[in-house]
Coordinates of C-alpha atoms and ligand atoms in Angstrom, one line a residue:
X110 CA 13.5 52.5 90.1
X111 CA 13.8 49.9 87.7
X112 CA 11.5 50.3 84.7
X113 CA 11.4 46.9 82.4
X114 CA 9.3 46.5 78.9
X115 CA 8.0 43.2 78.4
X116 CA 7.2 42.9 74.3
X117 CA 4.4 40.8 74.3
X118 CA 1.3 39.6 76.6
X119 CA 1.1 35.7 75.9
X120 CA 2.1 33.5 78.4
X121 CA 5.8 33.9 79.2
X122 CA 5.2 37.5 78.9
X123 CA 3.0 37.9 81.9
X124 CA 4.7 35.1 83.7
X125 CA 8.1 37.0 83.5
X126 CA 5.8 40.2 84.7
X127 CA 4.9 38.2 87.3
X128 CA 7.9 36.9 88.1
X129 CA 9.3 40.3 88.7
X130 CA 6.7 42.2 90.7
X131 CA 6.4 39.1 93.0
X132 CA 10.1 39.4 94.4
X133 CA 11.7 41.4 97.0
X134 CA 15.2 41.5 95.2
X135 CA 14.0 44.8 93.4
X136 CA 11.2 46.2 95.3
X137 CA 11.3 49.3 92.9
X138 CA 10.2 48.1 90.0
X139 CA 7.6 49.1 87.3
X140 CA 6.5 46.5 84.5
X141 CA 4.8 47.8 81.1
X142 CA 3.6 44.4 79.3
X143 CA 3.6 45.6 75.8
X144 CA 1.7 44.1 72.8
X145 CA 1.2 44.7 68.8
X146 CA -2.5 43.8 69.6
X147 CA -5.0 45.7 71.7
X148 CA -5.8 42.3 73.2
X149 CA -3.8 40.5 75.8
X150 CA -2.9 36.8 76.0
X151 CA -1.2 35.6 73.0
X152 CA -2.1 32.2 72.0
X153 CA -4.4 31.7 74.4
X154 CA -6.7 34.4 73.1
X155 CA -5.4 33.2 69.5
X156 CA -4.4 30.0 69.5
X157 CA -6.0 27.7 71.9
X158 CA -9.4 26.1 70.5
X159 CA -12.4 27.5 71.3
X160 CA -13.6 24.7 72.8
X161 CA -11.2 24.1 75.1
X162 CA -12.6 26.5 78.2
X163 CA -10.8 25.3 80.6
X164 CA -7.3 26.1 79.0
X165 CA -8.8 29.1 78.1
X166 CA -10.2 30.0 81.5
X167 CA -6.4 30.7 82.1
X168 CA -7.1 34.2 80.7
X169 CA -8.6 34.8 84.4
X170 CA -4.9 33.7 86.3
X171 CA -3.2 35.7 83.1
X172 CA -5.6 38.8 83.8
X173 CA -4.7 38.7 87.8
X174 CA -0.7 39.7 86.9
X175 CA -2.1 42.6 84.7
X176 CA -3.6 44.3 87.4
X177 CA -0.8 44.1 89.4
X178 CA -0.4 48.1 90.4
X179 CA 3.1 47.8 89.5
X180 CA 2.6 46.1 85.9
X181 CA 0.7 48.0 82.9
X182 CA -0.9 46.7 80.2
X183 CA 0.5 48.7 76.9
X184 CA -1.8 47.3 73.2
X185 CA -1.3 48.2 69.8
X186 CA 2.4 48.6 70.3
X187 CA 4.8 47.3 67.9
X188 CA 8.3 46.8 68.8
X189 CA 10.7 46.8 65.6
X190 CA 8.1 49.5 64.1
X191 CA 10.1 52.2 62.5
X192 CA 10.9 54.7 64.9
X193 CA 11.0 51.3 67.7
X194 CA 13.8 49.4 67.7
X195 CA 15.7 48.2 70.0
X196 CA 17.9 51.1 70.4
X197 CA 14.7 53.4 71.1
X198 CA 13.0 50.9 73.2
X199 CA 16.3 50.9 75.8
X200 CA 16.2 54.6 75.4
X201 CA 12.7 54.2 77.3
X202 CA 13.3 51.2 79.3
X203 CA 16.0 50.2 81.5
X204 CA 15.6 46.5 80.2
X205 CA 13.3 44.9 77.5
X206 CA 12.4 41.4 77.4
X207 CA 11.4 39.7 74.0
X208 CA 8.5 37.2 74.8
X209 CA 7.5 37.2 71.0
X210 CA 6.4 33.8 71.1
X211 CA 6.7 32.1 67.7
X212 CA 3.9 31.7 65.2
X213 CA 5.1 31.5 62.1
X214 CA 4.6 28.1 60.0
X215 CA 6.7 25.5 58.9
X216 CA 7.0 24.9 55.3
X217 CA 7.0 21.4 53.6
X218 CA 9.3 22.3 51.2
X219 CA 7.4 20.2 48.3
X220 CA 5.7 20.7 44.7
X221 CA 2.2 22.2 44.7
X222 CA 2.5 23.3 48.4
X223 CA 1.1 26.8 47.5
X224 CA -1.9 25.3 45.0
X225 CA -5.4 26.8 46.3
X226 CA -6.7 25.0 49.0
X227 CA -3.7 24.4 50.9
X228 CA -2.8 26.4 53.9
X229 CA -0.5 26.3 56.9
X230 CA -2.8 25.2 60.0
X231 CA -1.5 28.5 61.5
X232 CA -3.9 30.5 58.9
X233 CA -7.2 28.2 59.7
X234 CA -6.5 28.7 63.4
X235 CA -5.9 32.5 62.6
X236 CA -9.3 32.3 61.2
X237 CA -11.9 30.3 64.0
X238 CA -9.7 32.4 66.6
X239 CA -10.5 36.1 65.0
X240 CA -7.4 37.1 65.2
X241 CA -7.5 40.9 63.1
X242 CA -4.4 40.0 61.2
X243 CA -7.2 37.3 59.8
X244 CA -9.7 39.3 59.1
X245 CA -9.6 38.9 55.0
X246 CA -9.0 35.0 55.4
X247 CA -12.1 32.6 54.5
X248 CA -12.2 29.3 54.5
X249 CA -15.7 28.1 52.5
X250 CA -15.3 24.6 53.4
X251 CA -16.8 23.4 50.6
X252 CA -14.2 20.3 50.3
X253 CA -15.2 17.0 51.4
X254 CA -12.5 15.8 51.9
X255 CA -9.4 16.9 53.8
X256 CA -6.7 16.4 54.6
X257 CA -4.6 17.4 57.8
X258 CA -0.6 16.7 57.7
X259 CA 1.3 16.9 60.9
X260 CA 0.3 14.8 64.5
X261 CA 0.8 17.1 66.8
X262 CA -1.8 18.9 69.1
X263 CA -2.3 21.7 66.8
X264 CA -3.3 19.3 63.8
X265 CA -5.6 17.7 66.7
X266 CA -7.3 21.0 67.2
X267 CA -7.9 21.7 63.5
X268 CA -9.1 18.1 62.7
X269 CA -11.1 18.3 65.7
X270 CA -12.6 22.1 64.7
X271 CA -13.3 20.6 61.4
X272 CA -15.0 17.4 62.6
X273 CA -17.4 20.0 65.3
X274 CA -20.9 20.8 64.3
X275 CA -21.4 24.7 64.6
X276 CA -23.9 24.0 67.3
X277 CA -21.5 22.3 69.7
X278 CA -19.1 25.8 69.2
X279 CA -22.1 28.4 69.2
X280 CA -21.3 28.7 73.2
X281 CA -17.9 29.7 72.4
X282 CA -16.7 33.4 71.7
X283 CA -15.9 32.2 68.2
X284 CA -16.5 34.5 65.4
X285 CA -19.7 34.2 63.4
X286 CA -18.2 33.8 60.1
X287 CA -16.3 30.6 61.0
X288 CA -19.3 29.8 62.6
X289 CA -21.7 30.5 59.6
X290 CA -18.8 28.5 57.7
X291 CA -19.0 25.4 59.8
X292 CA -22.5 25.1 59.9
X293 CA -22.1 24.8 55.9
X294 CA -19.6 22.6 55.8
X295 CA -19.4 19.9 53.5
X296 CA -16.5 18.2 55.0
X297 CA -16.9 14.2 55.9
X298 CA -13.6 12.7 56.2
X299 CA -11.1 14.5 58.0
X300 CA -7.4 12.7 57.5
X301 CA -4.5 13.2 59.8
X302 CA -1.3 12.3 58.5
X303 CA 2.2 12.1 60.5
X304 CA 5.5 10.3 58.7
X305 CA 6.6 8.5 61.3
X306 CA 5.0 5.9 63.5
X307 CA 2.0 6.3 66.1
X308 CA 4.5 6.0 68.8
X309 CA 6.5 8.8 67.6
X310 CA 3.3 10.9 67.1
X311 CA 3.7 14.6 69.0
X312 CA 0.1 14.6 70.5
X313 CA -1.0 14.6 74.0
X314 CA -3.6 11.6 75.4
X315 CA -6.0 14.0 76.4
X316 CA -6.6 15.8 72.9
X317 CA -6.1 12.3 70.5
X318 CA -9.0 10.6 73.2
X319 CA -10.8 13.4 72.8
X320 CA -11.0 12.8 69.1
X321 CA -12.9 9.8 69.8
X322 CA -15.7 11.2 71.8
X323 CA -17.3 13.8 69.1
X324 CA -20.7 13.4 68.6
X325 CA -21.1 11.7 65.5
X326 CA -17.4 11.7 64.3
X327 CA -15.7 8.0 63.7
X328 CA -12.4 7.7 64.4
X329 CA -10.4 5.4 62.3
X330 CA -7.4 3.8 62.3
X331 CA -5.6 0.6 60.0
X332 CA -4.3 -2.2 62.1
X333 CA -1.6 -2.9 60.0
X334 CA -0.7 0.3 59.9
X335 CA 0.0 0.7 63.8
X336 CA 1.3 -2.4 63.6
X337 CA 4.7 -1.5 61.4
X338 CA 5.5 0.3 64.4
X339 CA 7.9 -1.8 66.5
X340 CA 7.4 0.5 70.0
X341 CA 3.6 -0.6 69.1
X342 CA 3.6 -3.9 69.3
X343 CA 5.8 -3.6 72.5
X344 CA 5.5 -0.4 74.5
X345 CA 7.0 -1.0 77.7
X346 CA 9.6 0.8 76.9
X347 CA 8.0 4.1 75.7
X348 CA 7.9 7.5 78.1
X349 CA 4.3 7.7 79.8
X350 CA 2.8 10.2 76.8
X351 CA 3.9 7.8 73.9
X352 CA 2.6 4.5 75.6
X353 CA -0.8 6.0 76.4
X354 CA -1.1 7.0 72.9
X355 CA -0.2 4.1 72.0
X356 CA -3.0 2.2 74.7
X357 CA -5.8 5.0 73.1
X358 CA -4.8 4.2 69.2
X359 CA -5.3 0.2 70.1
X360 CA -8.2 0.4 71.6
X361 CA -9.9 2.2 68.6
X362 CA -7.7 -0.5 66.5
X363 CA -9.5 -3.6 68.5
X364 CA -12.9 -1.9 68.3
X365 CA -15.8 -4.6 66.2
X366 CA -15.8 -1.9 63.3
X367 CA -12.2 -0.5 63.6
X368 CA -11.3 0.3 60.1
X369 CA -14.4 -1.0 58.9
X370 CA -17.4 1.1 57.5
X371 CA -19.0 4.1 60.2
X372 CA -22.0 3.2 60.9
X373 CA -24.5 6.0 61.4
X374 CA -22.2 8.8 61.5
X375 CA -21.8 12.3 60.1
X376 CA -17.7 12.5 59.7
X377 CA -14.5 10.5 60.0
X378 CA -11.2 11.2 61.1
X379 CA -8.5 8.7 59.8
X380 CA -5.5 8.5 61.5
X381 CA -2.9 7.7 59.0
X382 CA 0.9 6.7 59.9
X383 CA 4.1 6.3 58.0
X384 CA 3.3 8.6 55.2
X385 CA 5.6 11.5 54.2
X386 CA 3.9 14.2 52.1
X387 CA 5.5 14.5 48.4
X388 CA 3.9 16.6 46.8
X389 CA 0.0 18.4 46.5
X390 CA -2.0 17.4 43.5
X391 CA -4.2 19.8 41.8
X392 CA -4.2 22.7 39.2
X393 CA -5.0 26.4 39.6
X394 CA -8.2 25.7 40.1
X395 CA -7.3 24.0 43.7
X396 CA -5.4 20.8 45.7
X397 CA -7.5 17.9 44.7
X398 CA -5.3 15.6 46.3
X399 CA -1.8 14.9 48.2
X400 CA 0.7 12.4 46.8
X401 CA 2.7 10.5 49.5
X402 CA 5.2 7.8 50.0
X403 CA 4.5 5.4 52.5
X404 CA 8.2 5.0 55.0
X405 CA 9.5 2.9 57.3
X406 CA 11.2 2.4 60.6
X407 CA 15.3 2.7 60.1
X408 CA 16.0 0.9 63.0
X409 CA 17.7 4.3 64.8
X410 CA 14.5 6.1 65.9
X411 CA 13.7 7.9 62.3
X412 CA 11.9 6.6 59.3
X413 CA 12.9 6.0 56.1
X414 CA 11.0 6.4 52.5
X415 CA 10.0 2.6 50.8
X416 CA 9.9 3.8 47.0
X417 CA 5.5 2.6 47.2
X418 CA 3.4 6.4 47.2
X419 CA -0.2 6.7 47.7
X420 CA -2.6 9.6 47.4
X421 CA -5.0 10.9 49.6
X422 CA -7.9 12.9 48.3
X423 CA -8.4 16.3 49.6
X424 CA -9.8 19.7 48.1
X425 CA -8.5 21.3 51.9
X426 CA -5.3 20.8 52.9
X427 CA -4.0 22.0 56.5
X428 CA 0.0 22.0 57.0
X429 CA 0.9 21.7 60.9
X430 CA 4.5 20.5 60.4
X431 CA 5.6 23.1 63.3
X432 CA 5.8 26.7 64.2
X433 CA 9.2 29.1 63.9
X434 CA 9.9 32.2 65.2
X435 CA 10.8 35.2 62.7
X436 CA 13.8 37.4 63.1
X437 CA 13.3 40.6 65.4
X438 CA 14.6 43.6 63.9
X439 CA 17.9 44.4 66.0
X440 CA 18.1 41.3 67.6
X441 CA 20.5 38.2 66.9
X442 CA 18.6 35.4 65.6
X443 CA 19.6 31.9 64.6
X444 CA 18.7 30.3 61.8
X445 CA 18.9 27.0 62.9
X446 CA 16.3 27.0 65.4
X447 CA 14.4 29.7 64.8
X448 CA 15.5 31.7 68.4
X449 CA 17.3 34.1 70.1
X450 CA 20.4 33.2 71.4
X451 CA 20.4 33.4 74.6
X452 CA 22.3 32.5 78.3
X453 CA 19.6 32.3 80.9
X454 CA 17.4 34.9 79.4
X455 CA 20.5 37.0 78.5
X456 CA 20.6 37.9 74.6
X457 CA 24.2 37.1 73.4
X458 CA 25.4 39.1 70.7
X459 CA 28.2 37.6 69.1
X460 CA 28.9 35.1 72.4
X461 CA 28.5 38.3 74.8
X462 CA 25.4 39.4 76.4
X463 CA 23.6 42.5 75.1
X464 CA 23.0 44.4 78.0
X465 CA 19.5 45.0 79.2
X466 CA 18.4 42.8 76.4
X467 CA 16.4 39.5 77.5
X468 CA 14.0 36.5 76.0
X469 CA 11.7 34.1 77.1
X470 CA 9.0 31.7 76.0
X471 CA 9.3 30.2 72.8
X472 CA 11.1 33.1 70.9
X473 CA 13.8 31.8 73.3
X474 CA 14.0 28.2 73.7
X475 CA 11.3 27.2 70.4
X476 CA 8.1 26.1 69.8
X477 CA 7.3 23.7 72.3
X478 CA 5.8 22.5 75.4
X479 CA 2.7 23.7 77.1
X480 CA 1.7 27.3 78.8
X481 CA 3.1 26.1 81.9
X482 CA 6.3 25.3 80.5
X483 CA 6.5 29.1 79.9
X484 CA 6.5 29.7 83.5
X485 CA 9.9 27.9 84.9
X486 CA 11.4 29.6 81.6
X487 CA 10.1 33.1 82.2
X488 CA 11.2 32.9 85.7
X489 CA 14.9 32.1 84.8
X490 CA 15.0 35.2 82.5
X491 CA 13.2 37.2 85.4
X492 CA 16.3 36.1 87.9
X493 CA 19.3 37.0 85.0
X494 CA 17.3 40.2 84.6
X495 CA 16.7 41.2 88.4
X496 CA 20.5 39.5 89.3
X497 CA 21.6 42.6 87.0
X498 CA 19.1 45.2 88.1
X499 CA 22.1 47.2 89.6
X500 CA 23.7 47.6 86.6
X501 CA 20.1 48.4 84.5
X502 CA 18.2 50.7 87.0
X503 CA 17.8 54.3 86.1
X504 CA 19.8 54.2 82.9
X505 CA 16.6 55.0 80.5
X506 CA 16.4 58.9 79.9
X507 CA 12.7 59.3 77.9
X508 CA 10.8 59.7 81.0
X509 CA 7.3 58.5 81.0
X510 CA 6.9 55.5 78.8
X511 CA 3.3 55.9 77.4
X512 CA 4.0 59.1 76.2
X513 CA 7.5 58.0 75.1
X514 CA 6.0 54.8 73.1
X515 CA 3.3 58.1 71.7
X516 CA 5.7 60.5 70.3
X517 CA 7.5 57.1 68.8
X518 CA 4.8 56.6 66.3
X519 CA 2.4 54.3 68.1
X520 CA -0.9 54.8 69.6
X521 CA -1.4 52.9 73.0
X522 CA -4.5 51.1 73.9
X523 CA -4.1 51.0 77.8
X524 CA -6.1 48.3 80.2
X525 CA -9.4 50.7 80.2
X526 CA -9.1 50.1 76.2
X527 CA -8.9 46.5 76.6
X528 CA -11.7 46.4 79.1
X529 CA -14.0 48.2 76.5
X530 CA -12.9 45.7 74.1
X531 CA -14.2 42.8 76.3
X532 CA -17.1 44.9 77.3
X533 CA -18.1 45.5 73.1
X534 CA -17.4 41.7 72.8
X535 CA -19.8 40.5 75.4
X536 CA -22.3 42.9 74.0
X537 CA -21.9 42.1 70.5
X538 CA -22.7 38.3 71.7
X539 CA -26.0 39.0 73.7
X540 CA -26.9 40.5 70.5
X541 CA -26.4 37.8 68.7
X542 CA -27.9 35.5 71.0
X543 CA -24.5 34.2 72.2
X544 CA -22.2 34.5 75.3
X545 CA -19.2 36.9 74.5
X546 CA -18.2 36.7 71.0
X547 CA -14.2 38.3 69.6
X548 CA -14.5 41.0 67.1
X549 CA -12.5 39.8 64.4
X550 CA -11.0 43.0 62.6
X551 CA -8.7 45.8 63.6
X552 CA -11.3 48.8 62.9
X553 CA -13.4 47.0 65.0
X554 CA -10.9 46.4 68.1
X555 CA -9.7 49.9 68.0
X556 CA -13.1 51.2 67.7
X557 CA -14.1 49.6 70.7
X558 CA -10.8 50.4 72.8
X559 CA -11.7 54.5 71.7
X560 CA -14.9 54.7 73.7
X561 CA -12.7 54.3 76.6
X562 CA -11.0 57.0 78.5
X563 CA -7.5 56.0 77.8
X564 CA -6.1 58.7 79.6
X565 CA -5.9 56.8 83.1
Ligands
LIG136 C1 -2.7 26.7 67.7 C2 -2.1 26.5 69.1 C3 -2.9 25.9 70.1 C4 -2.3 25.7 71.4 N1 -3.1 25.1 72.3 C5 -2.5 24.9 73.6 C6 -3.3 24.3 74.6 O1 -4.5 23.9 74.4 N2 -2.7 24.1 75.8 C7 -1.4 24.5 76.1 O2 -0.9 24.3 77.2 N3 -0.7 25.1 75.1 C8 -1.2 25.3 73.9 N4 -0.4 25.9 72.9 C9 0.9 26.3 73.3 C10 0.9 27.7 74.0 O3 0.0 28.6 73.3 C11 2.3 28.3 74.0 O4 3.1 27.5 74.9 C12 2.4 29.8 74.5 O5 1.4 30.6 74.0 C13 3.8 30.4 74.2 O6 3.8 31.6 74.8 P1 4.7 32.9 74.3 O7 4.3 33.9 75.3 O8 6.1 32.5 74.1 O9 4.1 33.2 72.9 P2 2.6 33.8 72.4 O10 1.6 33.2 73.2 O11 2.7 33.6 70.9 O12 2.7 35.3 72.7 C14 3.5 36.2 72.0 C15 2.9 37.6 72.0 O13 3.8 38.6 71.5 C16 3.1 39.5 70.7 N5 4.1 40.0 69.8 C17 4.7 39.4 68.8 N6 5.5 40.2 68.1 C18 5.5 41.4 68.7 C19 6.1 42.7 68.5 N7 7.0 42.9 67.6 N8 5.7 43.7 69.3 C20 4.8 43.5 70.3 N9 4.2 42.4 70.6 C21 4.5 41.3 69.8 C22 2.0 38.7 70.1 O14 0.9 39.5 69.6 C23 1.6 37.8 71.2 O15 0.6 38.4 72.0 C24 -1.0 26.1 71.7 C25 -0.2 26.7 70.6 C26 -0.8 26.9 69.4 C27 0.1 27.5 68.3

């Protein structure tokens, strides 16, 4: 018998489950898929937009591997908690794999990057998504202007959340009070900002077309602006991704009224290049505006800064410069990039693996790439882990885990928990009038996971 802990149920967590129950290398195997939340999925509960379904719908694919009758669905557990290190979590499992993912913001790094009304992009997704670490946030949206700084496809969610009327979202399971909130807003021009050129730009097609077909939303872009871009002018040479960007960009550049005045519409977005953010504008009673320097190409790929600045008004600013992950208490970590070292899966301590000790997802090779990227990556670990299943099985000595991860100081929500969860969610939302809608505090998650009978 080989009992494994996966720490974490977002993507490359259920995929590595997955990956080892659907093998016959190990046939004895039991998987317990553990997570700090009651709720399962990771950033695709918490992360993906609302309003993308489909991606979404791959809660249903993620939900098959959890009823697998040899994996186990383990909530509210924290690994690292006192009483839960690593130490104690091999005393209960023969192997643990970290599939932490990597949520933590990137910071800027400039003057006035804390002023009110500027936030990592991390804490407004936080917010529409309900996660219960989120529960005190609130974003008014009173600003009407704002401003967006990073182009990848998390800044293309937010803008795109901001730029959404409530009404197209009340079909989602988003909370009501970022509901409530964006039927108030007062935001009309949304501005997404990236420092290097549109060619460069970290979106996909998909999301920066979708931009363009909101219902009343104009999306903007300057010419000249696209133009300073050399790859641009000439993309032949640019992977797939970039060139079809770049085809999407010129199209809303040749547009009659490209850069000129919206006509008829509610919002803009305003794709802005070859700015670098210096510094956020604004006194203690809030961000009123971001200072930047405009940049050009350097000839080797990057961009460098022209000495000419311009500011950008904005009483809301949303930072999506890139996500990290954070250290995990009894793990190596580097610095660098944010990760565990790793060979294959196989945490290295000092340049020797740790044994029993494994990563995968983005706590082990970064924050990028889509879900499915987690899957060839998760399988990987799953082979290092099951290619050394001889020398792992039967080595944990603290008997039944559940009661094991109990007497350590945490209180379990099992998959009859979870199921009462979605069952108080769907419930709350008929009430409302809506289809399912998250609860968006702790209190009332582990309310909700109580009126199950836990005990199976
Ligand atoms: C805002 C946003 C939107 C995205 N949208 C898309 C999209 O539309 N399409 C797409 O393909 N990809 C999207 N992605 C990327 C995708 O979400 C990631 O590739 C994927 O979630 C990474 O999987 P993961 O399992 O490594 O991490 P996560 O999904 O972050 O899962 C990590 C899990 O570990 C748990 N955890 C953390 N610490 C502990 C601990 N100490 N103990 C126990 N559990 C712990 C967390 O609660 C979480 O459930 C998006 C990413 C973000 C940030």
């Amino acid at each position: 018998m080989l009992r494994v802990a996966v720490i974490g149920s977002g993507p490359s967590g259920v995929y590595t489950a997955q990956s080892l129950v659907e093998q016959e290398i190990v046939p004895d195997i039991e998987v317990y898929v553990l997570d700090r939340l009651p709720c399962p999925y990771g950033l695709v509960r918490y992360g993906v937009a609302p309003d993308h379904e489909k991606i979404k719908s791959l809660q249903n694919n993620l939900r098959t591997v959890l009823e697998h009758p040899r994996v186990r669905f383990v909530g509210n557990v924290e690994a690292g908690a006192p009483g839960l290190g690593v130490e104690e979590l091999r005393e209960i499992f023969d192997a643990v794999v970290f599939c932490v993912g990597a949520a933590t913001d990137r910071h800027l790094g400039i003057p006035g990057e804390d002023l009110p009304g500027s936030h990592p992009a991390t804490d407004f997704v936080a917010w529409y998504s309900a996660h219960p670490d989120a529960a005190a946030t609130r974003f008014a949206l009173t600003a009407r202007s704002a401003v967006v700084i990073g182009v990848g496809n998390v800044a293309v969610d937010v803008a795109r959340m901001l730029s959404r009327a409530a009404a197209e979202l009340a079909a989602t399971d988003m909370p009501q009070g970022p509901l409530g909130a964006l039927a108030d807003s007062r935001v009309e021009d949304v501005w997404m900002v990236g420092r290097r050129g549109p060619s460069q730009a970290k979106f996909t097609t998909k999301e920066l077309r979708e931009l363009g077909s909101l219902p009343g939303t104009e999306v903007l872009v300057r010419p000249e602006e696209l133009a300073l871009d050399p790859a641009y002018r000439d993309p032949a040479g640019l992977p797939a991704v970039a060139r079809r960007n770049v085809e999407v960009l010129r199209g809303w550049a040749e547009r009659p009224n490209g850069g000129g005045a919206p006509v008829g519409r509610r919002r803009r977005i305003h794709l802005r290049f070859f700015l670098r953010p210096v510094e956020m504008l604004g006194d203690a009673g809030g961000v009123r505006a971001v200072r930047f320097e405009r940049t050009a190409p350097d000839g080797s790929g990057g961009v460098t800064g022209t000495g000419r600045f311009e500011e950008i008004e904005g009483q809301l600013v949303l930072r999506s410069v890139g996500y990290r992950g954070t250290p995990q208490p009894g793990l190596p970590f580097d610095e660098a990039t944010g990760t565990v070292p790793h060979t294959a899966g196989r945490v290295l301590a000092e340049g020797a693996p740790l044994p029993g000790v494994y990563v995968a997802g983005w706590i082990k090779r970064g924050p990028t790439g889509v879900i499915g990227t987690n899957r060839p990556c998760a399988k990987e670990t799953a082979q290092s882990l099951l290619a050394d299943a001889a020398t792992l099985a039967g080595r944990a000595t603290a008997g039944d885990p559940v009661a094991a991860l109990a007497r350590a100081g945490q209180r379990p929500v099992l998959w009859p928990g979870w199921l009462a969860i979605e069952a108080a969610e769907a419930e709350w939302g008929q009430g409302l009038g809506r289809g399912t809608v998250k609860l968006p505090d702790w209190a009332g998650l582990l309310a909700a996971a109580q009126a199950a009978d836990t005990s199976r």
